[in-house]
Amino acid sequence: MAKGLIWATAEDLARNRQRVLSLYRQILRSLNSPKLPLNLGARLAKKAEVRTIFMLGSDERSVHNIADLIDTAEYCLSRLKNVQGEEALCVI
């Protein structure tokens, strides 16, 4: 992202698009993991929660907030991949 700017430019948003879409897809795929002790209803609820978070994050225009949201998504994905059970679910 551009250095010294507070608001994201169109180029910044376009540059982050692939990264955000990849994180979104990976998180949704991780929620389908048989390692997580979720029934169908709980899985669908968590997926809806993730969709809502990403949808609300798509309106963000602050460079720093966008970076924080991407860092949070990466952390959440790493927890989902490495930790089993309830510990992974508390991240989302």
Short mmCIF file of N, CA, C and O in Angstrom, two decimals:
data_model
loop_
_atom_site.label_atom_id
_atom_site.label_comp_id
_atom_site.label_asym_id
_atom_site.label_seq_id
_atom_site.Cartn_x
_atom_site.Cartn_y
_atom_site.Cartn_z
N MET A 1 0.83 -1.18 0.00
CA MET A 1 0.00 0.00 0.00
C MET A 1 0.87 1.24 0.00
O MET A 1 2.02 1.19 0.41
N ALA A 2 0.30 2.31 -0.44
CA ALA A 2 1.05 3.55 -0.57
C ALA A 2 1.53 4.03 0.80
O ALA A 2 0.79 3.98 1.78
N LYS A 3 2.76 4.49 0.85
CA LYS A 3 3.34 4.96 2.11
C LYS A 3 2.89 6.40 2.38
O LYS A 3 2.88 7.23 1.48
N GLY A 4 2.52 6.66 3.61
CA GLY A 4 2.19 8.01 4.02
C GLY A 4 0.76 8.42 3.76
O GLY A 4 0.34 9.48 4.19
N LEU A 5 -0.01 7.59 3.07
CA LEU A 5 -1.41 7.93 2.81
C LEU A 5 -2.29 7.28 3.87
O LEU A 5 -2.03 6.17 4.32
N ILE A 6 -3.34 7.98 4.23
CA ILE A 6 -4.27 7.44 5.22
C ILE A 6 -5.36 6.62 4.52
O ILE A 6 -5.74 5.56 4.99
N TRP A 7 -5.83 7.08 3.37
CA TRP A 7 -6.93 6.42 2.68
C TRP A 7 -6.40 5.60 1.52
O TRP A 7 -5.48 5.99 0.82
N ALA A 8 -7.00 4.46 1.32
CA ALA A 8 -6.59 3.55 0.25
C ALA A 8 -7.01 4.11 -1.11
O ALA A 8 -8.11 4.63 -1.26
N THR A 9 -6.12 4.00 -2.07
CA THR A 9 -6.44 4.41 -3.43
C THR A 9 -7.01 3.21 -4.18
O THR A 9 -7.00 2.07 -3.69
N ALA A 10 -7.50 3.45 -5.37
CA ALA A 10 -8.04 2.36 -6.19
C ALA A 10 -6.97 1.31 -6.47
O ALA A 10 -7.26 0.11 -6.52
N GLU A 11 -5.74 1.76 -6.64
CA GLU A 11 -4.65 0.82 -6.90
C GLU A 11 -4.39 -0.07 -5.68
O GLU A 11 -4.12 -1.27 -5.82
N ASP A 12 -4.46 0.51 -4.49
CA ASP A 12 -4.28 -0.27 -3.26
C ASP A 12 -5.36 -1.34 -3.14
O ASP A 12 -5.07 -2.49 -2.81
N LEU A 13 -6.59 -0.94 -3.42
CA LEU A 13 -7.69 -1.89 -3.30
C LEU A 13 -7.56 -3.00 -4.34
O LEU A 13 -7.80 -4.17 -4.04
N ALA A 14 -7.17 -2.66 -5.55
CA ALA A 14 -7.00 -3.67 -6.60
C ALA A 14 -5.84 -4.61 -6.27
O ALA A 14 -5.91 -5.81 -6.54
N ARG A 15 -4.79 -4.08 -5.67
CA ARG A 15 -3.62 -4.89 -5.33
C ARG A 15 -3.96 -5.91 -4.24
O ARG A 15 -3.43 -7.02 -4.24
N ASN A 16 -4.84 -5.57 -3.33
CA ASN A 16 -5.20 -6.46 -2.22
C ASN A 16 -6.33 -7.42 -2.57
O ASN A 16 -6.61 -8.34 -1.80
N ARG A 17 -6.99 -7.23 -3.68
CA ARG A 17 -8.17 -8.02 -4.03
C ARG A 17 -7.89 -9.52 -4.05
O ARG A 17 -8.62 -10.30 -3.43
N GLN A 18 -6.85 -9.96 -4.74
CA GLN A 18 -6.54 -11.38 -4.84
C GLN A 18 -6.19 -11.98 -3.48
O GLN A 18 -6.58 -13.10 -3.15
N ARG A 19 -5.46 -11.23 -2.70
CA ARG A 19 -5.06 -11.71 -1.37
C ARG A 19 -6.28 -11.90 -0.47
O ARG A 19 -6.40 -12.91 0.23
N VAL A 20 -7.20 -10.95 -0.50
CA VAL A 20 -8.40 -11.02 0.33
C VAL A 20 -9.30 -12.16 -0.12
O VAL A 20 -9.81 -12.93 0.70
N LEU A 21 -9.49 -12.30 -1.43
CA LEU A 21 -10.31 -13.40 -1.94
C LEU A 21 -9.71 -14.76 -1.57
O LEU A 21 -10.44 -15.69 -1.21
N SER A 22 -8.40 -14.86 -1.65
CA SER A 22 -7.74 -16.11 -1.28
C SER A 22 -7.95 -16.42 0.20
O SER A 22 -8.26 -17.56 0.57
N LEU A 23 -7.78 -15.44 1.06
CA LEU A 23 -8.00 -15.64 2.50
C LEU A 23 -9.44 -16.05 2.78
O LEU A 23 -9.70 -16.96 3.57
N TYR A 24 -10.37 -15.39 2.12
CA TYR A 24 -11.79 -15.68 2.29
C TYR A 24 -12.09 -17.14 1.93
O TYR A 24 -12.72 -17.88 2.69
N ARG A 25 -11.61 -17.57 0.78
CA ARG A 25 -11.85 -18.95 0.33
C ARG A 25 -11.17 -19.96 1.26
O ARG A 25 -11.75 -21.00 1.57
N GLN A 26 -9.97 -19.67 1.69
CA GLN A 26 -9.25 -20.60 2.56
C GLN A 26 -9.94 -20.74 3.91
O GLN A 26 -10.02 -21.85 4.47
N ILE A 27 -10.46 -19.65 4.46
CA ILE A 27 -11.16 -19.72 5.73
C ILE A 27 -12.43 -20.53 5.59
O ILE A 27 -12.74 -21.39 6.43
N LEU A 28 -13.19 -20.30 4.51
CA LEU A 28 -14.41 -21.09 4.30
C LEU A 28 -14.10 -22.57 4.13
O LEU A 28 -14.80 -23.43 4.65
N ARG A 29 -13.02 -22.88 3.40
CA ARG A 29 -12.61 -24.28 3.24
C ARG A 29 -12.19 -24.89 4.57
O ARG A 29 -12.48 -26.05 4.85
N SER A 30 -11.50 -24.13 5.39
CA SER A 30 -11.05 -24.64 6.68
C SER A 30 -12.22 -24.96 7.61
O SER A 30 -12.13 -25.85 8.44
N LEU A 31 -13.30 -24.22 7.46
CA LEU A 31 -14.48 -24.49 8.28
C LEU A 31 -15.14 -25.82 7.91
O LEU A 31 -15.92 -26.36 8.68
N ASN A 32 -14.85 -26.35 6.73
CA ASN A 32 -15.38 -27.65 6.32
C ASN A 32 -14.54 -28.80 6.83
O ASN A 32 -14.89 -29.96 6.59
N SER A 33 -13.46 -28.52 7.51
CA SER A 33 -12.55 -29.56 7.98
C SER A 33 -13.25 -30.51 8.95
O SER A 33 -13.96 -30.07 9.86
N PRO A 34 -13.04 -31.81 8.77
CA PRO A 34 -13.63 -32.76 9.72
C PRO A 34 -12.98 -32.70 11.11
O PRO A 34 -13.51 -33.27 12.06
N LYS A 35 -11.87 -32.00 11.24
CA LYS A 35 -11.21 -31.85 12.54
C LYS A 35 -12.03 -30.98 13.50
O LYS A 35 -11.91 -31.11 14.71
N LEU A 36 -12.83 -30.07 12.93
CA LEU A 36 -13.63 -29.19 13.77
C LEU A 36 -14.90 -29.90 14.19
O LEU A 36 -15.62 -30.43 13.35
N PRO A 37 -15.20 -29.91 15.48
CA PRO A 37 -16.39 -30.62 15.97
C PRO A 37 -17.66 -29.79 15.78
O PRO A 37 -18.23 -29.27 16.74
N LEU A 38 -18.09 -29.64 14.54
CA LEU A 38 -19.26 -28.83 14.25
C LEU A 38 -20.31 -29.66 13.52
O LEU A 38 -19.98 -30.43 12.63
N ASN A 39 -21.57 -29.45 13.88
CA ASN A 39 -22.62 -30.06 13.10
C ASN A 39 -22.95 -29.13 11.92
O ASN A 39 -22.36 -28.05 11.79
N LEU A 40 -23.87 -29.54 11.07
CA LEU A 40 -24.15 -28.77 9.86
C LEU A 40 -24.63 -27.36 10.17
O LEU A 40 -24.19 -26.38 9.56
N GLY A 41 -25.51 -27.23 11.14
CA GLY A 41 -26.03 -25.90 11.49
C GLY A 41 -24.95 -24.96 11.99
O GLY A 41 -24.90 -23.79 11.62
N ALA A 42 -24.06 -25.47 12.83
CA ALA A 42 -22.98 -24.65 13.37
C ALA A 42 -22.00 -24.26 12.27
O ALA A 42 -21.50 -23.13 12.24
N ARG A 43 -21.73 -25.19 11.34
CA ARG A 43 -20.83 -24.88 10.21
C ARG A 43 -21.41 -23.76 9.34
O ARG A 43 -20.71 -22.83 8.96
N LEU A 44 -22.70 -23.88 9.04
CA LEU A 44 -23.35 -22.85 8.23
C LEU A 44 -23.38 -21.50 8.94
O LEU A 44 -23.21 -20.45 8.33
N ALA A 45 -23.58 -21.52 10.26
CA ALA A 45 -23.58 -20.28 11.03
C ALA A 45 -22.21 -19.62 11.02
O ALA A 45 -22.09 -18.40 10.86
N LYS A 46 -21.15 -20.42 11.19
CA LYS A 46 -19.79 -19.86 11.16
C LYS A 46 -19.45 -19.30 9.79
O LYS A 46 -18.82 -18.25 9.66
N LYS A 47 -19.89 -20.00 8.73
CA LYS A 47 -19.64 -19.50 7.38
C LYS A 47 -20.38 -18.19 7.14
O LYS A 47 -19.83 -17.26 6.52
N ALA A 48 -21.60 -18.09 7.63
CA ALA A 48 -22.35 -16.84 7.50
C ALA A 48 -21.67 -15.71 8.26
O ALA A 48 -21.62 -14.57 7.79
N GLU A 49 -21.11 -16.04 9.42
CA GLU A 49 -20.38 -15.05 10.21
C GLU A 49 -19.15 -14.55 9.45
O GLU A 49 -18.88 -13.34 9.41
N VAL A 50 -18.41 -15.46 8.82
CA VAL A 50 -17.23 -15.08 8.05
C VAL A 50 -17.63 -14.21 6.86
O VAL A 50 -17.00 -13.19 6.58
N ARG A 51 -18.70 -14.59 6.17
CA ARG A 51 -19.18 -13.78 5.03
C ARG A 51 -19.54 -12.36 5.47
O ARG A 51 -19.21 -11.40 4.79
N THR A 52 -20.20 -12.26 6.61
CA THR A 52 -20.59 -10.94 7.13
C THR A 52 -19.37 -10.10 7.46
O THR A 52 -19.31 -8.91 7.13
N ILE A 53 -18.38 -10.70 8.10
CA ILE A 53 -17.16 -9.97 8.45
C ILE A 53 -16.46 -9.46 7.19
O ILE A 53 -16.05 -8.30 7.13
N PHE A 54 -16.34 -10.31 6.18
CA PHE A 54 -15.69 -9.89 4.94
C PHE A 54 -16.51 -8.85 4.20
O PHE A 54 -15.96 -7.95 3.58
N MET A 55 -17.84 -8.97 4.25
CA MET A 55 -18.68 -7.99 3.57
C MET A 55 -18.56 -6.62 4.22
O MET A 55 -18.43 -5.60 3.54
N LEU A 56 -18.56 -6.59 5.54
CA LEU A 56 -18.40 -5.32 6.24
C LEU A 56 -16.99 -4.76 6.05
O LEU A 56 -16.80 -3.55 5.96
N GLY A 57 -16.00 -5.63 5.98
CA GLY A 57 -14.63 -5.20 5.75
C GLY A 57 -14.41 -4.66 4.36
O GLY A 57 -13.50 -3.87 4.12
N SER A 58 -15.27 -5.05 3.41
CA SER A 58 -15.09 -4.57 2.04
C SER A 58 -15.39 -3.07 1.90
O SER A 58 -14.96 -2.44 0.94
N ASP A 59 -16.10 -2.51 2.86
CA ASP A 59 -16.40 -1.07 2.83
C ASP A 59 -15.28 -0.23 3.42
O ASP A 59 -15.32 1.00 3.34
N GLU A 60 -14.29 -0.87 4.01
CA GLU A 60 -13.21 -0.16 4.69
C GLU A 60 -12.31 0.55 3.68
O GLU A 60 -11.95 -0.02 2.66
N ARG A 61 -11.93 1.77 3.97
CA ARG A 61 -11.09 2.55 3.07
C ARG A 61 -9.79 3.03 3.72
O ARG A 61 -8.95 3.62 3.06
N SER A 62 -9.60 2.78 4.99
CA SER A 62 -8.39 3.19 5.67
C SER A 62 -7.29 2.16 5.41
O SER A 62 -7.49 0.96 5.59
N VAL A 63 -6.13 2.63 5.00
CA VAL A 63 -5.00 1.74 4.70
C VAL A 63 -4.62 0.91 5.91
O VAL A 63 -4.39 -0.30 5.80
N HIS A 64 -4.58 1.53 7.07
CA HIS A 64 -4.16 0.84 8.28
C HIS A 64 -5.21 -0.19 8.72
O HIS A 64 -4.86 -1.28 9.15
N ASN A 65 -6.47 0.16 8.60
CA ASN A 65 -7.52 -0.78 8.98
C ASN A 65 -7.56 -1.98 8.03
O ASN A 65 -7.81 -3.11 8.47
N ILE A 66 -7.33 -1.75 6.76
CA ILE A 66 -7.29 -2.85 5.79
C ILE A 66 -6.15 -3.79 6.13
O ILE A 66 -6.31 -5.01 6.13
N ALA A 67 -4.99 -3.24 6.44
CA ALA A 67 -3.85 -4.08 6.83
C ALA A 67 -4.15 -4.88 8.09
O ALA A 67 -3.81 -6.06 8.18
N ASP A 68 -4.81 -4.25 9.06
CA ASP A 68 -5.19 -4.96 10.29
C ASP A 68 -6.18 -6.08 10.01
O ASP A 68 -6.08 -7.17 10.58
N LEU A 69 -7.14 -5.84 9.14
CA LEU A 69 -8.12 -6.87 8.80
C LEU A 69 -7.46 -8.05 8.09
O LEU A 69 -7.79 -9.21 8.36
N ILE A 70 -6.51 -7.78 7.22
CA ILE A 70 -5.80 -8.86 6.53
C ILE A 70 -4.96 -9.66 7.52
O ILE A 70 -4.94 -10.89 7.48
N ASP A 71 -4.28 -8.97 8.43
CA ASP A 71 -3.49 -9.66 9.46
C ASP A 71 -4.38 -10.55 10.34
O ASP A 71 -4.01 -11.68 10.67
N THR A 72 -5.55 -10.05 10.69
CA THR A 72 -6.49 -10.81 11.51
C THR A 72 -6.98 -12.05 10.77
O THR A 72 -7.07 -13.13 11.35
N ALA A 73 -7.28 -11.90 9.49
CA ALA A 73 -7.73 -13.04 8.69
C ALA A 73 -6.64 -14.09 8.57
O ALA A 73 -6.91 -15.30 8.66
N GLU A 74 -5.40 -13.67 8.39
CA GLU A 74 -4.28 -14.61 8.31
C GLU A 74 -4.09 -15.35 9.64
O GLU A 74 -3.82 -16.55 9.66
N TYR A 75 -4.21 -14.63 10.74
CA TYR A 75 -4.09 -15.24 12.06
C TYR A 75 -5.21 -16.26 12.27
O TYR A 75 -4.97 -17.38 12.74
N CYS A 76 -6.42 -15.89 11.93
CA CYS A 76 -7.57 -16.78 12.07
C CYS A 76 -7.36 -18.05 11.23
O CYS A 76 -7.62 -19.16 11.71
N LEU A 77 -6.89 -17.89 10.02
CA LEU A 77 -6.65 -19.03 9.15
C LEU A 77 -5.57 -19.95 9.73
O LEU A 77 -5.73 -21.17 9.73
N SER A 78 -4.51 -19.37 10.26
CA SER A 78 -3.46 -20.20 10.85
C SER A 78 -3.98 -20.96 12.07
O SER A 78 -3.62 -22.12 12.28
N ARG A 79 -4.83 -20.33 12.88
CA ARG A 79 -5.41 -21.02 14.03
C ARG A 79 -6.34 -22.14 13.59
O ARG A 79 -6.36 -23.20 14.19
N LEU A 80 -7.12 -21.90 12.54
CA LEU A 80 -8.01 -22.94 12.05
C LEU A 80 -7.25 -24.14 11.49
O LEU A 80 -7.67 -25.28 11.63
N LYS A 81 -6.11 -23.87 10.87
CA LYS A 81 -5.32 -24.96 10.29
C LYS A 81 -4.52 -25.73 11.33
O LYS A 81 -4.32 -26.93 11.19
N ASN A 82 -4.08 -25.08 12.38
CA ASN A 82 -3.17 -25.70 13.35
C ASN A 82 -3.83 -26.21 14.62
O ASN A 82 -3.31 -27.12 15.25
N VAL A 83 -4.93 -25.61 15.01
CA VAL A 83 -5.55 -25.95 16.29
C VAL A 83 -6.84 -26.69 16.03
O VAL A 83 -7.60 -26.33 15.15
N GLN A 84 -7.09 -27.72 16.83
CA GLN A 84 -8.30 -28.49 16.68
C GLN A 84 -9.31 -28.10 17.75
O GLN A 84 -8.96 -27.60 18.80
N GLY A 85 -10.56 -28.34 17.44
CA GLY A 85 -11.62 -28.21 18.44
C GLY A 85 -12.02 -26.79 18.77
O GLY A 85 -11.96 -25.89 17.95
N GLU A 86 -12.44 -26.63 20.02
CA GLU A 86 -13.02 -25.36 20.46
C GLU A 86 -12.03 -24.20 20.44
O GLU A 86 -12.43 -23.05 20.27
N GLU A 87 -10.75 -24.47 20.59
CA GLU A 87 -9.77 -23.38 20.58
C GLU A 87 -9.77 -22.67 19.25
O GLU A 87 -9.61 -21.45 19.18
N ALA A 88 -9.95 -23.39 18.16
CA ALA A 88 -9.96 -22.77 16.84
C ALA A 88 -11.23 -21.97 16.64
O ALA A 88 -11.21 -20.93 15.98
N LEU A 89 -12.33 -22.41 17.20
CA LEU A 89 -13.60 -21.73 16.99
C LEU A 89 -13.68 -20.41 17.73
O LEU A 89 -14.42 -19.52 17.32
N CYS A 90 -12.93 -20.25 18.80
CA CYS A 90 -13.02 -19.00 19.55
C CYS A 90 -12.36 -17.86 18.79
O CYS A 90 -12.59 -16.70 19.10
N VAL A 91 -11.57 -18.16 17.78
CA VAL A 91 -10.90 -17.11 17.00
C VAL A 91 -11.89 -16.41 16.10
O VAL A 91 -11.85 -15.20 15.89
N ILE A 92 -12.82 -17.16 15.55
CA ILE A 92 -13.77 -16.59 14.58
C ILE A 92 -14.86 -15.84 15.30
O ILE A 92 -15.40 -16.24 16.24
#
